[in-house]
């Protein structure tokens, strides 16, 4: 009786071990379908018919702007991304050296379209087929200057203007506030990190003279008035 009970325990465990064994038995270039380990199709091809006990996997090439860039056991090829401008992408011209050849490097059965970021964008995510998602360079706020201009792989880096300097966000360096006094002008509005100081005309000499004359006249008139009294 005890022997029978231990058999009941052992048999399912043996089955588990056997099934684990068959799960890990497929090789690196194989995929599992049912109980079979089938050879994968090479890049550029998809599975037409899974293998059987007697036949190997039957593969067919990817057609009509579809691709598979890895060995696979898939029944469908993936559509080429065609460098969607909605993802900030455009088709990369082939070759990295100058001058850039005119020919495109479009989708092939074994590789997706090779894309690069649009002008003014940087790549967020890339793989061996180029950039997959790009994002627009961020712009600097008023009070900041462009410390590093964005590239195809990095975003813009902004820094605050400090001291007596300013930038509207589009400058690559902070500008010094205009010194109104040193120009012989009057400061109408002080500068800020995002704007220059505003200078106005200094009280002109003729205005100064006429106001001096005016006050002299008042004083004289007062003196005459007192004397008369
Ligand atoms: C830059 O200025 C903004 C607003 O004036 C402030 O919130 C921020 O902390 C500053 N950044 C640095 C790095 O000083």
PDB file of C-alpha atoms and ligand atoms in Angstrom:
ATOM      1  CA  UNK A   1       0.000   0.000   0.000  1.00  0.00           C
ATOM      2  CA  UNK A   2       2.792   2.377   0.936  1.00  0.00           C
ATOM      3  CA  UNK A   3       4.613   1.427  -2.270  1.00  0.00           C
ATOM      4  CA  UNK A   4       1.525   2.237  -4.340  1.00  0.00           C
ATOM      5  CA  UNK A   5       1.212   5.664  -2.687  1.00  0.00           C
ATOM      6  CA  UNK A   6       4.799   6.528  -3.440  1.00  0.00           C
ATOM      7  CA  UNK A   7       4.258   5.496  -7.072  1.00  0.00           C
ATOM      8  CA  UNK A   8       1.322   7.882  -7.276  1.00  0.00           C
ATOM      9  CA  UNK A   9       3.649  10.620  -6.094  1.00  0.00           C
ATOM     10  CA  UNK A  10       6.587   9.625  -8.293  1.00  0.00           C
ATOM     11  CA  UNK A  11       4.801   9.226 -11.646  1.00  0.00           C
ATOM     12  CA  UNK A  12       3.513  12.829 -11.983  1.00  0.00           C
ATOM     13  CA  UNK A  13       6.916  14.127 -10.897  1.00  0.00           C
ATOM     14  CA  UNK A  14       8.644  12.059 -13.529  1.00  0.00           C
ATOM     15  CA  UNK A  15       6.209  13.471 -16.104  1.00  0.00           C
ATOM     16  CA  UNK A  16       7.038  17.024 -14.943  1.00  0.00           C
ATOM     17  CA  UNK A  17      10.754  16.339 -15.222  1.00  0.00           C
ATOM     18  CA  UNK A  18      10.332  14.801 -18.692  1.00  0.00           C
ATOM     19  CA  UNK A  19       8.263  17.741 -19.943  1.00  0.00           C
ATOM     20  CA  UNK A  20      10.762  20.267 -18.506  1.00  0.00           C
ATOM     21  CA  UNK A  21      13.447  18.244 -20.262  1.00  0.00           C
ATOM     22  CA  UNK A  22      11.674  18.498 -23.611  1.00  0.00           C
ATOM     23  CA  UNK A  23      11.058  22.267 -23.103  1.00  0.00           C
ATOM     24  CA  UNK A  24      14.734  23.047 -22.783  1.00  0.00           C
ATOM     25  CA  UNK A  25      15.680  20.619 -25.527  1.00  0.00           C
ATOM     26  CA  UNK A  26      15.087  22.982 -28.514  1.00  0.00           C
ATOM     27  CA  UNK A  27      18.370  24.405 -29.751  1.00  0.00           C
ATOM     28  CA  UNK A  28      19.201  28.066 -30.250  1.00  0.00           C
ATOM     29  CA  UNK A  29      18.356  27.952 -33.962  1.00  0.00           C
ATOM     30  CA  UNK A  30      15.109  26.052 -33.320  1.00  0.00           C
ATOM     31  CA  UNK A  31      11.626  26.984 -32.208  1.00  0.00           C
ATOM     32  CA  UNK A  32       8.983  24.866 -30.482  1.00  0.00           C
ATOM     33  CA  UNK A  33       5.717  24.001 -32.149  1.00  0.00           C
ATOM     34  CA  UNK A  34       3.648  21.389 -30.288  1.00  0.00           C
ATOM     35  CA  UNK A  35       6.030  18.566 -29.418  1.00  0.00           C
ATOM     36  CA  UNK A  36       8.445  19.392 -32.218  1.00  0.00           C
ATOM     37  CA  UNK A  37      11.584  21.493 -32.245  1.00  0.00           C
ATOM     38  CA  UNK A  38      11.629  23.041 -35.731  1.00  0.00           C
ATOM     39  CA  UNK A  39      14.613  24.737 -37.382  1.00  0.00           C
ATOM     40  CA  UNK A  40      14.135  28.525 -37.585  1.00  0.00           C
ATOM     41  CA  UNK A  41      13.887  30.402 -40.862  1.00  0.00           C
ATOM     42  CA  UNK A  42      16.848  32.664 -41.640  1.00  0.00           C
ATOM     43  CA  UNK A  43      16.515  36.508 -41.575  1.00  0.00           C
ATOM     44  CA  UNK A  44      14.518  37.749 -44.571  1.00  0.00           C
ATOM     45  CA  UNK A  45      12.268  34.667 -44.469  1.00  0.00           C
ATOM     46  CA  UNK A  46       9.200  33.539 -42.593  1.00  0.00           C
ATOM     47  CA  UNK A  47       7.702  30.118 -41.872  1.00  0.00           C
ATOM     48  CA  UNK A  48       5.493  28.740 -44.639  1.00  0.00           C
ATOM     49  CA  UNK A  49       4.938  25.314 -43.029  1.00  0.00           C
ATOM     50  CA  UNK A  50       6.108  24.153 -39.617  1.00  0.00           C
ATOM     51  CA  UNK A  51       8.313  21.099 -39.601  1.00  0.00           C
ATOM     52  CA  UNK A  52       6.925  17.657 -38.835  1.00  0.00           C
ATOM     53  CA  UNK A  53       8.516  14.468 -37.637  1.00  0.00           C
ATOM     54  CA  UNK A  54       9.470  13.818 -41.267  1.00  0.00           C
ATOM     55  CA  UNK A  55       9.963  17.231 -42.898  1.00  0.00           C
ATOM     56  CA  UNK A  56      12.006  20.312 -42.058  1.00  0.00           C
ATOM     57  CA  UNK A  57      10.533  23.821 -41.719  1.00  0.00           C
ATOM     58  CA  UNK A  58       9.478  25.284 -45.033  1.00  0.00           C
ATOM     59  CA  UNK A  59      10.377  28.993 -45.328  1.00  0.00           C
ATOM     60  CA  UNK A  60       9.419  31.736 -47.834  1.00  0.00           C
ATOM     61  CA  UNK A  61      10.926  35.228 -48.281  1.00  0.00           C
ATOM     62  CA  UNK A  62       9.292  38.387 -46.889  1.00  0.00           C
ATOM     63  CA  UNK A  63       7.670  40.390 -49.721  1.00  0.00           C
ATOM     64  CA  UNK A  64       5.846  43.711 -50.252  1.00  0.00           C
ATOM     65  CA  UNK A  65       7.781  45.971 -47.867  1.00  0.00           C
ATOM     66  CA  UNK A  66       7.860  43.511 -44.999  1.00  0.00           C
ATOM     67  CA  UNK A  67      10.928  42.168 -43.210  1.00  0.00           C
ATOM     68  CA  UNK A  68      12.273  39.901 -40.471  1.00  0.00           C
ATOM     69  CA  UNK A  69      15.757  40.781 -39.262  1.00  0.00           C
ATOM     70  CA  UNK A  70      16.387  37.753 -37.049  1.00  0.00           C
ATOM     71  CA  UNK A  71      16.210  33.964 -37.313  1.00  0.00           C
ATOM     72  CA  UNK A  72      12.587  33.209 -36.517  1.00  0.00           C
ATOM     73  CA  UNK A  73       9.664  30.804 -36.334  1.00  0.00           C
ATOM     74  CA  UNK A  74       7.091  33.418 -37.330  1.00  0.00           C
ATOM     75  CA  UNK A  75       4.289  32.949 -39.870  1.00  0.00           C
ATOM     76  CA  UNK A  76       4.163  36.699 -40.763  1.00  0.00           C
ATOM     77  CA  UNK A  77       6.804  39.276 -41.657  1.00  0.00           C
ATOM     78  CA  UNK A  78       6.716  42.689 -39.968  1.00  0.00           C
ATOM     79  CA  UNK A  79       5.768  45.764 -42.036  1.00  0.00           C
ATOM     80  CA  UNK A  80       8.680  48.096 -42.765  1.00  0.00           C
ATOM     81  CA  UNK A  81       8.487  51.266 -40.696  1.00  0.00           C
ATOM     82  CA  UNK A  82       9.091  53.519 -43.754  1.00  0.00           C
ATOM     83  CA  UNK A  83      10.556  56.239 -41.491  1.00  0.00           C
ATOM     84  CA  UNK A  84       7.321  57.796 -40.251  1.00  0.00           C
ATOM     85  CA  UNK A  85       7.636  61.571 -39.951  1.00  0.00           C
ATOM     86  CA  UNK A  86       5.038  61.324 -37.158  1.00  0.00           C
ATOM     87  CA  UNK A  87       7.775  59.552 -35.189  1.00  0.00           C
ATOM     88  CA  UNK A  88      10.252  62.289 -36.126  1.00  0.00           C
ATOM     89  CA  UNK A  89      11.971  60.108 -38.701  1.00  0.00           C
ATOM     90  CA  UNK A  90      13.097  60.246 -42.300  1.00  0.00           C
ATOM     91  CA  UNK A  91      14.857  57.706 -44.491  1.00  0.00           C
ATOM     92  CA  UNK A  92      18.590  57.633 -43.887  1.00  0.00           C
ATOM     93  CA  UNK A  93      20.757  58.164 -46.910  1.00  0.00           C
ATOM     94  CA  UNK A  94      23.138  55.248 -47.220  1.00  0.00           C
ATOM     95  CA  UNK A  95      26.703  55.745 -46.140  1.00  0.00           C
ATOM     96  CA  UNK A  96      28.081  57.976 -43.407  1.00  0.00           C
ATOM     97  CA  UNK A  97      30.885  59.629 -45.373  1.00  0.00           C
ATOM     98  CA  UNK A  98      30.758  62.884 -47.266  1.00  0.00           C
ATOM     99  CA  UNK A  99      29.478  63.509 -49.829  1.00  0.00           C
ATOM    100  CA  UNK A 100      26.270  61.690 -48.927  1.00  0.00           C
ATOM    101  CA  UNK A 101      25.158  59.439 -51.793  1.00  0.00           C
ATOM    102  CA  UNK A 102      21.736  60.277 -53.173  1.00  0.00           C
ATOM    103  CA  UNK A 103      20.482  56.714 -53.039  1.00  0.00           C
ATOM    104  CA  UNK A 104      18.194  55.745 -50.178  1.00  0.00           C
ATOM    105  CA  UNK A 105      18.670  52.707 -48.020  1.00  0.00           C
ATOM    106  CA  UNK A 106      15.154  51.377 -48.071  1.00  0.00           C
ATOM    107  CA  UNK A 107      13.583  48.335 -46.482  1.00  0.00           C
ATOM    108  CA  UNK A 108      14.931  44.910 -47.475  1.00  0.00           C
ATOM    109  CA  UNK A 109      13.466  41.490 -46.568  1.00  0.00           C
ATOM    110  CA  UNK A 110      16.142  41.083 -43.865  1.00  0.00           C
ATOM    111  CA  UNK A 111      16.260  44.684 -42.571  1.00  0.00           C
ATOM    112  CA  UNK A 112      13.841  47.516 -41.821  1.00  0.00           C
ATOM    113  CA  UNK A 113      14.113  50.962 -43.396  1.00  0.00           C
ATOM    114  CA  UNK A 114      17.215  52.667 -42.089  1.00  0.00           C
ATOM    115  CA  UNK A 115      15.908  55.879 -40.532  1.00  0.00           C
ATOM    116  CA  UNK A 116      17.489  58.979 -39.050  1.00  0.00           C
ATOM    117  CA  UNK A 117      15.943  61.825 -37.052  1.00  0.00           C
ATOM    118  CA  UNK A 118      14.301  64.722 -38.896  1.00  0.00           C
ATOM    119  CA  UNK A 119      16.131  68.051 -38.907  1.00  0.00           C
ATOM    120  CA  UNK A 120      15.811  69.534 -35.393  1.00  0.00           C
ATOM    121  CA  UNK A 121      15.081  66.137 -33.801  1.00  0.00           C
ATOM    122  CA  UNK A 122      17.223  63.722 -31.772  1.00  0.00           C
ATOM    123  CA  UNK A 123      17.007  59.945 -31.555  1.00  0.00           C
ATOM    124  CA  UNK A 124      15.298  58.478 -28.469  1.00  0.00           C
ATOM    125  CA  UNK A 125      15.475  54.828 -29.489  1.00  0.00           C
ATOM    126  CA  UNK A 126      17.666  53.161 -32.070  1.00  0.00           C
ATOM    127  CA  UNK A 127      18.658  49.670 -33.167  1.00  0.00           C
ATOM    128  CA  UNK A 128      20.808  48.220 -35.904  1.00  0.00           C
ATOM    129  CA  UNK A 129      18.264  49.454 -38.479  1.00  0.00           C
ATOM    130  CA  UNK A 130      18.897  53.045 -37.392  1.00  0.00           C
ATOM    131  CA  UNK A 131      16.673  55.329 -35.364  1.00  0.00           C
ATOM    132  CA  UNK A 132      13.168  54.055 -34.492  1.00  0.00           C
ATOM    133  CA  UNK A 133      11.734  57.026 -32.535  1.00  0.00           C
ATOM    134  CA  UNK A 134      12.953  60.631 -32.494  1.00  0.00           C
ATOM    135  CA  UNK A 135      11.876  63.704 -30.529  1.00  0.00           C
ATOM    136  CA  UNK A 136      12.056  67.410 -31.279  1.00  0.00           C
ATOM    137  CA  UNK A 137      14.912  69.311 -29.608  1.00  0.00           C
ATOM    138  CA  UNK A 138      13.553  71.215 -26.613  1.00  0.00           C
ATOM    139  CA  UNK A 139      13.875  74.989 -26.706  1.00  0.00           C
ATOM    140  CA  UNK A 140      15.392  77.108 -23.971  1.00  0.00           C
ATOM    141  CA  UNK A 141      13.129  79.404 -21.950  1.00  0.00           C
ATOM    142  CA  UNK A 142      13.551  83.158 -21.661  1.00  0.00           C
ATOM    143  CA  UNK A 143      16.250  83.695 -19.024  1.00  0.00           C
ATOM    144  CA  UNK A 144      18.214  80.721 -20.370  1.00  0.00           C
ATOM    145  CA  UNK A 145      20.843  80.392 -23.070  1.00  0.00           C
ATOM    146  CA  UNK A 146      21.619  77.425 -25.334  1.00  0.00           C
ATOM    147  CA  UNK A 147      24.597  75.801 -23.630  1.00  0.00           C
ATOM    148  CA  UNK A 148      24.756  72.882 -26.054  1.00  0.00           C
ATOM    149  CA  UNK A 149      22.881  72.836 -29.340  1.00  0.00           C
ATOM    150  CA  UNK A 150      20.921  69.604 -29.835  1.00  0.00           C
ATOM    151  CA  UNK A 151      22.426  66.942 -32.115  1.00  0.00           C
ATOM    152  CA  UNK A 152      20.901  63.894 -33.823  1.00  0.00           C
ATOM    153  CA  UNK A 153      21.533  61.940 -30.597  1.00  0.00           C
ATOM    154  CA  UNK A 154      21.290  64.546 -27.810  1.00  0.00           C
ATOM    155  CA  UNK A 155      18.729  67.131 -26.733  1.00  0.00           C
ATOM    156  CA  UNK A 156      19.420  70.844 -26.312  1.00  0.00           C
ATOM    157  CA  UNK A 157      21.103  71.749 -23.006  1.00  0.00           C
ATOM    158  CA  UNK A 158      19.994  75.068 -21.468  1.00  0.00           C
ATOM    159  CA  UNK A 159      21.508  77.080 -18.621  1.00  0.00           C
ATOM    160  CA  UNK A 160      20.244  80.074 -16.646  1.00  0.00           C
ATOM    161  CA  UNK A 161      21.667  83.534 -17.205  1.00  0.00           C
ATOM    162  CA  UNK A 162      23.178  84.938 -14.025  1.00  0.00           C
ATOM    163  CA  UNK A 163      24.428  88.333 -12.922  1.00  0.00           C
ATOM    164  CA  UNK A 164      23.855  91.333 -15.173  1.00  0.00           C
ATOM    165  CA  UNK A 165      23.166  89.222 -18.261  1.00  0.00           C
ATOM    166  CA  UNK A 166      20.122  88.111 -20.224  1.00  0.00           C
ATOM    167  CA  UNK A 167      18.923  85.819 -23.023  1.00  0.00           C
ATOM    168  CA  UNK A 168      15.526  85.426 -24.687  1.00  0.00           C
ATOM    169  CA  UNK A 169      16.121  81.672 -24.950  1.00  0.00           C
ATOM    170  CA  UNK A 170      17.550  81.716 -28.473  1.00  0.00           C
ATOM    171  CA  UNK A 171      21.057  82.984 -27.654  1.00  0.00           C
ATOM    172  CA  UNK A 172      24.067  80.696 -27.406  1.00  0.00           C
ATOM    173  CA  UNK A 173      25.530  82.965 -24.703  1.00  0.00           C
ATOM    174  CA  UNK A 174      24.038  85.424 -22.193  1.00  0.00           C
ATOM    175  CA  UNK A 175      24.384  89.052 -23.263  1.00  0.00           C
ATOM    176  CA  UNK A 176      25.439  91.786 -20.842  1.00  0.00           C
ATOM    177  CA  UNK A 177      22.746  94.296 -19.927  1.00  0.00           C
ATOM    178  CA  UNK A 178      23.270  97.637 -21.641  1.00  0.00           C
ATOM    179  CA  UNK A 179      24.838 100.086 -19.199  1.00  0.00           C
ATOM    180  CA  UNK A 180      22.611 103.118 -19.802  1.00  0.00           C
ATOM    181  CA  UNK A 181      24.661 105.458 -17.589  1.00  0.00           C
ATOM    182  CA  UNK A 182      27.898 104.604 -19.373  1.00  0.00           C
ATOM    183  CA  UNK A 183      26.186 105.640 -22.641  1.00  0.00           C
ATOM    184  CA  UNK A 184      25.152 108.926 -21.109  1.00  0.00           C
ATOM    185  CA  UNK A 185      21.543 107.760 -20.984  1.00  0.00           C
ATOM    186  CA  UNK A 186      18.950 107.247 -18.327  1.00  0.00           C
ATOM    187  CA  UNK A 187      17.831 103.749 -17.303  1.00  0.00           C
ATOM    188  CA  UNK A 188      14.085 103.581 -17.877  1.00  0.00           C
ATOM    189  CA  UNK A 189      13.715  99.908 -16.972  1.00  0.00           C
ATOM    190  CA  UNK A 190      16.289  97.644 -15.297  1.00  0.00           C
ATOM    191  CA  UNK A 191      17.430  94.504 -17.122  1.00  0.00           C
ATOM    192  CA  UNK A 192      16.263  91.003 -16.132  1.00  0.00           C
ATOM    193  CA  UNK A 193      17.610  87.513 -16.924  1.00  0.00           C
ATOM    194  CA  UNK A 194      15.301  87.473 -19.997  1.00  0.00           C
ATOM    195  CA  UNK A 195      15.462  91.111 -21.168  1.00  0.00           C
ATOM    196  CA  UNK A 196      17.942  93.917 -21.648  1.00  0.00           C
ATOM    197  CA  UNK A 197      17.725  97.145 -19.683  1.00  0.00           C
ATOM    198  CA  UNK A 198      15.848  99.946 -21.432  1.00  0.00           C
ATOM    199  CA  UNK A 199      17.536 103.307 -21.742  1.00  0.00           C
ATOM    200  CA  UNK A 200      15.826 106.630 -22.291  1.00  0.00           C
ATOM    201  CA  UNK A 201      17.186 110.016 -23.278  1.00  0.00           C
ATOM    202  CA  UNK A 202      18.959 111.857 -20.473  1.00  0.00           C
ATOM    203  CA  UNK A 203      17.412 115.193 -19.439  1.00  0.00           C
ATOM    204  CA  UNK A 204      18.860 117.332 -22.234  1.00  0.00           C
ATOM    205  CA  UNK A 205      20.979 120.390 -21.426  1.00  0.00           C
ATOM    206  CA  UNK A 206      18.402 122.789 -22.832  1.00  0.00           C
ATOM    207  CA  UNK A 207      15.658 121.244 -20.688  1.00  0.00           C
ATOM    208  CA  UNK A 208      17.945 121.409 -17.662  1.00  0.00           C
ATOM    209  CA  UNK A 209      18.749 125.042 -18.411  1.00  0.00           C
ATOM    210  CA  UNK A 210      15.146 126.080 -18.934  1.00  0.00           C
ATOM    211  CA  UNK A 211      14.076 124.366 -15.721  1.00  0.00           C
ATOM    212  CA  UNK A 212      16.921 126.084 -13.907  1.00  0.00           C
ATOM    213  CA  UNK A 213      15.771 129.399 -15.434  1.00  0.00           C
ATOM    214  CA  UNK A 214      12.196 128.603 -14.373  1.00  0.00           C
ATOM    215  CA  UNK A 215      13.166 127.953 -10.763  1.00  0.00           C
ATOM    216  CA  UNK A 216      15.381 131.055 -10.722  1.00  0.00           C
ATOM    217  CA  UNK A 217      12.396 133.052 -11.955  1.00  0.00           C
ATOM    218  CA  UNK A 218      10.190 131.694  -9.178  1.00  0.00           C
ATOM    219  CA  UNK A 219      12.825 132.527  -6.557  1.00  0.00           C
ATOM    220  CA  UNK A 220      13.352 136.029  -8.002  1.00  0.00           C
ATOM    221  CA  UNK A 221       9.623 136.637  -8.183  1.00  0.00           C
ATOM    222  CA  UNK A 222       9.333 135.531  -4.558  1.00  0.00           C
ATOM    223  CA  UNK A 223      12.155 137.811  -3.482  1.00  0.00           C
ATOM    224  CA  UNK A 224      10.639 140.806  -5.338  1.00  0.00           C
ATOM    225  CA  UNK A 225       7.253 140.047  -3.757  1.00  0.00           C
ATOM    226  CA  UNK A 226       8.773 139.966  -0.249  1.00  0.00           C
ATOM    227  CA  UNK A 227      10.684 143.231  -0.913  1.00  0.00           C
ATOM    228  CA  UNK A 228       7.537 144.953  -2.155  1.00  0.00           C
ATOM    229  CA  UNK A 229       5.647 143.867   0.948  1.00  0.00           C
TER     230      UNK A 229
HETATM  231  C1  LIG B   1      17.011  78.293 -13.438  1.00  0.00           C
HETATM  232  O1  LIG B   1      16.007  79.273 -13.223  1.00  0.00           O
HETATM  233  C2  LIG B   1      14.743  78.723 -12.915  1.00  0.00           C
HETATM  234  C3  LIG B   1      13.726  79.892 -12.869  1.00  0.00           C
HETATM  235  O2  LIG B   1      14.312  81.135 -12.722  1.00  0.00           O
HETATM  236  C4  LIG B   1      14.844  77.976 -11.598  1.00  0.00           C
HETATM  237  O3  LIG B   1      13.589  77.431 -11.264  1.00  0.00           O
HETATM  238  C5  LIG B   1      15.878  76.877 -11.732  1.00  0.00           C
HETATM  239  O4  LIG B   1      16.036  76.216 -10.506  1.00  0.00           O
HETATM  240  C6  LIG B   1      17.204  77.431 -12.194  1.00  0.00           C
HETATM  241  N1  LIG B   1      18.102  76.325 -12.490  1.00  0.00           N
HETATM  242  C7  LIG B   1      19.345  76.289 -12.047  1.00  0.00           C
HETATM  243  C8  LIG B   1      20.123  75.084 -12.427  1.00  0.00           C
HETATM  244  O5  LIG B   1      19.842  77.162 -11.360  1.00  0.00           O
END
